Amino acid sequence: MICLCSLQQFLDSIMPITHRHMKVFSAVIEAGSVSRAATRLNLTQPAVSIALSNLEAELGFSLFHRSKGFFAPTTEALHLHGEVAQSLLAFARMNQRAEEIRSGAVGAVSIAANGALAINFLPKVIAAFQVENPGLSVELKVHSSRQIASLVSGGQVDIGLIDTPVPVAGLKAEVFRLKCVCIMRNDDPLRKVSVVRPDDLSGRSFIGITGDHTVDRQVDSVLSQAKIDVKRSVSSAYFAIARNLVAAGGSLSIIDPINGKAHLSDGVLWKPFEPKVEHELAIIVARERPTSRSTDTMFKMIKAAIGQVCSA
């Protein structure tokens, strides 16, 4: 009889035991005979007998007492069976986890966005993603566009949403051109117009976006060409904050449609603005780094959600 305390060291020193060996051995132990084990495994009796003989040869000791009319496991086999059963269970769990990974049912996705998208857009997308993928976790980070680009390029974040231009090399970007809208309180006189034009902004209090933003530059160009003056008493770093300022004070602002068209029950409504002012939004991933199935799924859901905003 082998020393049970050194069983693992002994098994490590011999030829690897195959999954087939373990299944056959466990089935024979549990069924009580080669014939019943063969039926359970959908194999022939000779195939089961050969597998057992090969396993015994590799182990170096007998697993079953065999004589006329008598077939029973040895003491060594009974001790070994517990380890084999655990190994089979672990193998089954591994297969299950592999299938979950293949189907995108487990894993994690990290996303980084600036404040505006993190406040009014991504939470709904993430909630929808987790309904369809309950085993996946999502981490949402808030940074500037330049920081996000560096994080994605360095592999610390899977997906980034940033304002263009993309400031870092080594990124793959999908750019969306979003038609901006004019926002106002729902009691504003402009609520009655179908389209807001530069003349409608004349003399009005207007909230702009700080940081030399491309949307502000376009608005300035449009107003300059139309020779319209507005009162820029307040400015904001984010579109979402500009909307909050409109809700609180009754000013006007021209912001991206993601924040402008959001249903927030804050007393703010939006109207189309002409001539066209566009906000460019880029979804970025690392160019040379392969993406997981869960990341691909989230990427597609974000794209679809942006597409819905554009078509609304």
Coordinates of C-alpha atoms in Angstrom, one line a residue:
M1 CA 0.0 0.0 0.0
I2 CA 1.3 3.5 -0.9
C3 CA 1.7 6.2 1.7
L4 CA -1.4 8.4 1.4
C5 CA 0.4 11.5 2.6
S6 CA 2.8 11.3 -0.4
L7 CA 0.0 10.5 -2.9
Q8 CA 0.2 13.9 -4.7
Q9 CA 4.0 13.7 -5.0
F10 CA 3.6 10.2 -6.4
L11 CA 1.0 11.3 -8.9
D12 CA 3.2 14.2 -10.0
S13 CA 6.1 11.8 -10.7
I14 CA 4.2 9.6 -13.1
M15 CA 2.8 10.1 -16.6
P16 CA -0.1 12.5 -16.7
I17 CA -3.5 11.0 -16.0
T18 CA -5.9 11.9 -18.7
H19 CA -9.4 13.2 -18.2
R20 CA -10.7 10.0 -19.9
H21 CA -8.9 7.9 -17.3
M22 CA -10.5 9.8 -14.5
K23 CA -14.0 9.6 -16.0
V24 CA -13.7 5.9 -16.5
F25 CA -12.2 5.2 -13.1
S26 CA -14.9 7.3 -11.3
A27 CA -17.7 5.7 -13.3
V28 CA -16.6 2.2 -12.4
I29 CA -16.3 3.1 -8.7
E30 CA -19.8 4.6 -8.7
A31 CA -21.5 2.1 -10.9
G32 CA -19.9 -0.9 -9.2
S33 CA -19.0 -2.8 -12.4
V34 CA -17.3 -2.4 -15.7
S35 CA -20.5 -3.2 -17.6
R36 CA -22.7 -0.6 -15.8
A37 CA -19.9 2.0 -16.2
A38 CA -19.6 1.2 -19.9
T39 CA -23.4 1.8 -20.3
R40 CA -23.2 5.1 -18.3
L41 CA -20.3 6.3 -20.4
N42 CA -21.7 5.0 -23.7
L43 CA -18.5 3.0 -24.3
T44 CA -17.9 -0.7 -24.9
Q45 CA -16.8 -2.9 -22.0
P46 CA -13.4 -3.7 -23.6
A47 CA -12.8 0.1 -23.9
V48 CA -13.5 0.6 -20.2
S49 CA -11.3 -2.4 -19.3
I50 CA -8.4 -1.1 -21.4
A51 CA -8.7 2.4 -19.9
L52 CA -8.6 0.9 -16.4
S53 CA -5.6 -1.3 -17.2
N54 CA -3.7 1.7 -18.7
L55 CA -4.4 3.8 -15.6
E56 CA -3.2 1.0 -13.3
A57 CA 0.0 0.6 -15.3
E58 CA 0.6 4.4 -15.0
L59 CA -0.1 4.4 -11.3
G60 CA 1.9 1.3 -10.5
F61 CA -0.8 -0.4 -8.3
S62 CA -4.1 -2.2 -8.8
L63 CA -7.3 -0.4 -8.5
F64 CA -9.7 -3.3 -8.4
H65 CA -9.8 -6.9 -7.1
R66 CA -10.7 -9.2 -10.0
S67 CA -11.5 -12.8 -9.6
K68 CA -14.3 -15.1 -10.8
G69 CA -17.6 -13.6 -9.7
F70 CA -15.9 -10.9 -7.6
F71 CA -15.1 -7.3 -8.6
A72 CA -14.4 -4.6 -6.0
P73 CA -12.2 -1.5 -5.6
T74 CA -9.0 -1.8 -3.6
T75 CA -8.3 0.4 -0.6
E76 CA -6.0 2.5 -2.7
A77 CA -8.8 3.0 -5.3
L78 CA -11.2 4.2 -2.6
H79 CA -8.6 6.7 -1.3
L80 CA -7.9 7.9 -4.8
H81 CA -11.5 8.3 -5.8
G82 CA -12.0 11.4 -3.6
E83 CA -9.2 13.2 -5.4
V84 CA -10.4 12.1 -8.8
A85 CA -14.0 13.3 -8.0
Q86 CA -12.7 16.7 -7.1
S87 CA -10.6 16.9 -10.2
L88 CA -13.6 16.0 -12.4
L89 CA -15.6 18.7 -10.7
A90 CA -12.9 21.2 -11.2
F91 CA -12.6 20.3 -14.8
A92 CA -16.4 20.7 -15.2
R93 CA -16.2 24.1 -13.6
M94 CA -13.3 25.1 -15.9
N95 CA -15.4 24.1 -18.9
Q96 CA -18.3 26.0 -17.6
R97 CA -16.2 29.1 -17.0
A98 CA -14.6 28.8 -20.5
E99 CA -18.1 28.7 -22.0
E100 CA -19.1 31.8 -20.0
I101 CA -16.0 33.6 -21.2
R102 CA -16.7 32.5 -24.8
S103 CA -20.3 33.8 -24.5
G104 CA -19.2 37.0 -22.8
A105 CA -20.9 36.1 -19.5
V106 CA -18.0 36.8 -17.2
G107 CA -15.2 39.4 -17.1
A108 CA -14.8 43.1 -16.5
V109 CA -14.9 46.2 -18.6
S110 CA -13.3 49.6 -17.7
I111 CA -14.6 52.8 -19.3
A112 CA -13.3 56.3 -19.0
A113 CA -15.2 59.4 -20.1
N114 CA -15.3 63.1 -19.3
G115 CA -17.8 64.4 -16.8
A116 CA -20.6 65.1 -19.3
L117 CA -20.9 61.6 -20.7
A118 CA -20.3 60.0 -17.3
I119 CA -23.3 61.9 -15.8
N120 CA -26.0 61.8 -18.4
F121 CA -25.2 59.0 -20.9
L122 CA -23.1 56.1 -19.8
P123 CA -25.0 55.1 -16.6
K124 CA -28.0 54.1 -18.8
V125 CA -25.8 52.2 -21.2
I126 CA -24.0 50.4 -18.4
A127 CA -27.3 49.4 -16.8
A128 CA -28.6 48.0 -20.1
F129 CA -25.3 46.1 -20.5
Q130 CA -25.5 44.5 -17.1
V131 CA -29.1 43.4 -17.7
E132 CA -27.9 41.4 -20.7
N133 CA -24.6 40.4 -19.0
P134 CA -25.2 39.9 -15.3
G135 CA -21.9 38.2 -14.7
L136 CA -19.8 41.2 -15.9
S137 CA -18.5 44.0 -13.8
V138 CA -18.0 47.5 -15.1
E139 CA -15.8 50.3 -13.8
L140 CA -16.5 53.9 -14.9
K141 CA -13.8 56.5 -14.5
V142 CA -14.0 60.2 -15.1
H143 CA -10.9 62.1 -16.5
S144 CA -10.1 64.7 -19.1
S145 CA -9.9 63.7 -22.7
R146 CA -6.1 63.8 -22.7
Q147 CA -5.8 61.6 -19.6
I148 CA -8.4 59.1 -21.0
A149 CA -6.3 58.8 -24.2
S150 CA -3.2 58.0 -22.2
L151 CA -5.0 55.5 -20.0
V152 CA -6.4 53.6 -23.0
S153 CA -3.1 53.7 -24.8
G154 CA -1.4 52.3 -21.7
G155 CA -3.9 49.5 -21.2
Q156 CA -5.3 50.8 -17.9
V157 CA -8.7 51.4 -19.5
D158 CA -10.5 49.3 -22.1
I159 CA -12.8 52.0 -23.7
G160 CA -12.5 55.7 -23.7
L161 CA -15.0 58.4 -24.8
I162 CA -13.3 61.7 -25.6
D163 CA -13.6 65.0 -27.5
T164 CA -11.6 65.2 -30.7
P165 CA -8.9 65.5 -31.7
V166 CA -7.4 62.2 -30.4
P167 CA -4.3 63.5 -28.6
V168 CA -2.3 60.2 -28.3
A169 CA -0.8 57.8 -30.9
G170 CA -1.5 54.1 -30.8
L171 CA -5.3 54.4 -30.5
K172 CA -8.1 53.2 -32.8
A173 CA -10.9 55.8 -32.8
E174 CA -14.4 55.8 -34.2
V175 CA -15.6 59.4 -34.5
F176 CA -19.2 60.6 -34.3
R177 CA -20.3 64.1 -35.5
L178 CA -23.2 65.1 -33.2
K179 CA -25.4 68.0 -34.2
C180 CA -25.7 70.3 -31.2
V181 CA -29.0 71.7 -29.9
C182 CA -30.1 74.8 -28.2
I183 CA -31.4 74.3 -24.7
M184 CA -33.7 76.4 -22.6
R185 CA -36.2 76.3 -19.8
N186 CA -39.6 75.0 -20.7
D187 CA -41.2 78.4 -20.0
D188 CA -38.8 80.3 -22.3
P189 CA -40.3 82.3 -25.1
L190 CA -38.3 80.4 -27.6
R191 CA -40.1 77.2 -26.7
K192 CA -42.6 78.1 -29.5
V193 CA -40.1 78.2 -32.3
S194 CA -39.4 75.1 -34.3
V195 CA -35.7 76.0 -35.0
V196 CA -33.5 78.4 -33.0
R197 CA -31.4 80.7 -35.2
P198 CA -28.7 83.2 -34.4
D199 CA -31.1 86.2 -34.4
D200 CA -33.1 84.4 -31.6
L201 CA -30.0 84.6 -29.3
S202 CA -29.6 88.4 -29.6
G203 CA -29.2 90.0 -26.3
R204 CA -29.9 86.8 -24.4
S205 CA -27.9 85.5 -21.5
F206 CA -25.8 82.6 -22.9
I207 CA -23.8 79.9 -21.2
G208 CA -20.7 78.8 -23.0
I209 CA -18.2 76.0 -22.6
T210 CA -14.7 76.8 -21.3
G211 CA -11.4 75.5 -22.3
D212 CA -11.3 76.7 -25.9
H213 CA -13.9 74.1 -26.8
T214 CA -14.6 73.5 -30.5
V215 CA -18.4 73.9 -30.0
D216 CA -17.8 77.4 -28.5
R217 CA -15.5 78.3 -31.4
Q218 CA -18.2 77.3 -33.9
V219 CA -20.9 79.2 -32.0
D220 CA -18.6 82.3 -31.9
S221 CA -18.1 82.0 -35.6
V222 CA -21.8 81.7 -36.3
L223 CA -22.7 84.7 -34.1
S224 CA -19.9 86.8 -35.6
Q225 CA -21.1 86.2 -39.1
A226 CA -24.7 87.0 -38.1
K227 CA -23.4 90.1 -36.2
I228 CA -25.2 88.9 -33.0
D229 CA -24.2 89.8 -29.5
V230 CA -25.0 87.6 -26.5
K231 CA -24.4 88.1 -22.8
R232 CA -21.8 85.5 -21.6
S233 CA -22.3 86.0 -17.9
V234 CA -21.5 82.3 -17.0
S235 CA -19.4 79.6 -18.5
S236 CA -19.0 75.9 -17.7
A237 CA -16.4 73.2 -18.1
Y238 CA -19.0 70.5 -19.1
F239 CA -22.1 70.3 -21.2
A240 CA -24.0 68.6 -18.3
I241 CA -23.2 71.6 -16.0
A242 CA -24.2 74.0 -18.7
R243 CA -27.6 72.3 -18.7
N244 CA -27.9 72.6 -14.9
L245 CA -27.2 76.3 -15.2
V246 CA -29.9 76.7 -17.8
A247 CA -32.3 74.9 -15.6
A248 CA -31.5 77.1 -12.6
G249 CA -31.2 80.5 -14.3
G250 CA -33.1 80.7 -17.5
S251 CA -30.2 81.3 -19.8
L252 CA -29.7 79.6 -23.2
S253 CA -26.9 77.3 -24.3
I254 CA -25.8 75.3 -27.3
I255 CA -24.6 71.8 -26.2
D256 CA -24.1 68.3 -27.5
P257 CA -27.3 66.3 -28.2
I258 CA -26.4 63.6 -25.6
N259 CA -26.9 66.0 -22.8
G260 CA -29.3 68.3 -24.6
K261 CA -31.8 65.7 -25.4
A262 CA -31.5 63.7 -22.2
H263 CA -34.8 63.2 -20.3
L264 CA -34.0 64.5 -16.9
S265 CA -37.3 66.0 -15.6
D266 CA -35.3 69.2 -14.9
G267 CA -37.6 71.6 -16.8
V268 CA -35.2 71.9 -19.7
L269 CA -36.2 71.4 -23.3
W270 CA -34.2 71.4 -26.5
K271 CA -34.7 72.8 -30.0
P272 CA -32.7 72.3 -33.2
F273 CA -30.2 75.1 -34.0
E274 CA -29.3 76.4 -37.4
P275 CA -26.8 76.8 -38.9
K276 CA -25.3 73.5 -37.9
V277 CA -22.9 73.3 -34.9
E278 CA -21.2 69.9 -34.4
H279 CA -19.6 68.2 -31.5
E280 CA -17.1 65.5 -32.4
L281 CA -17.0 62.5 -30.0
A282 CA -14.5 59.7 -30.4
I283 CA -14.8 56.2 -28.9
I284 CA -11.2 54.9 -28.5
V285 CA -9.5 51.6 -27.8
A286 CA -5.8 50.6 -27.9
R287 CA -4.8 49.8 -31.5
E288 CA -2.4 47.0 -30.8
R289 CA -4.1 45.4 -27.8
P290 CA -6.7 42.7 -28.5
T291 CA -10.1 43.4 -26.9
S292 CA -12.1 40.9 -24.9
R293 CA -15.6 39.8 -25.9
S294 CA -17.1 41.8 -23.1
T295 CA -15.3 44.9 -24.2
D296 CA -16.5 44.3 -27.8
T297 CA -20.0 44.0 -26.5
M298 CA -19.9 47.2 -24.5
F299 CA -18.3 49.0 -27.4
K300 CA -21.2 48.0 -29.7
M301 CA -23.7 49.1 -27.1
I302 CA -22.2 52.5 -26.7
K303 CA -22.1 53.0 -30.5
A304 CA -25.7 52.0 -30.7
A305 CA -26.7 54.4 -28.0
I306 CA -24.9 57.2 -29.7
G307 CA -26.6 56.3 -32.9
Q308 CA -30.0 56.6 -31.2
V309 CA -29.2 60.0 -30.0
C310 CA -28.1 61.1 -33.5
S311 CA -31.3 59.9 -35.1
A312 CA -33.6 61.3 -32.4

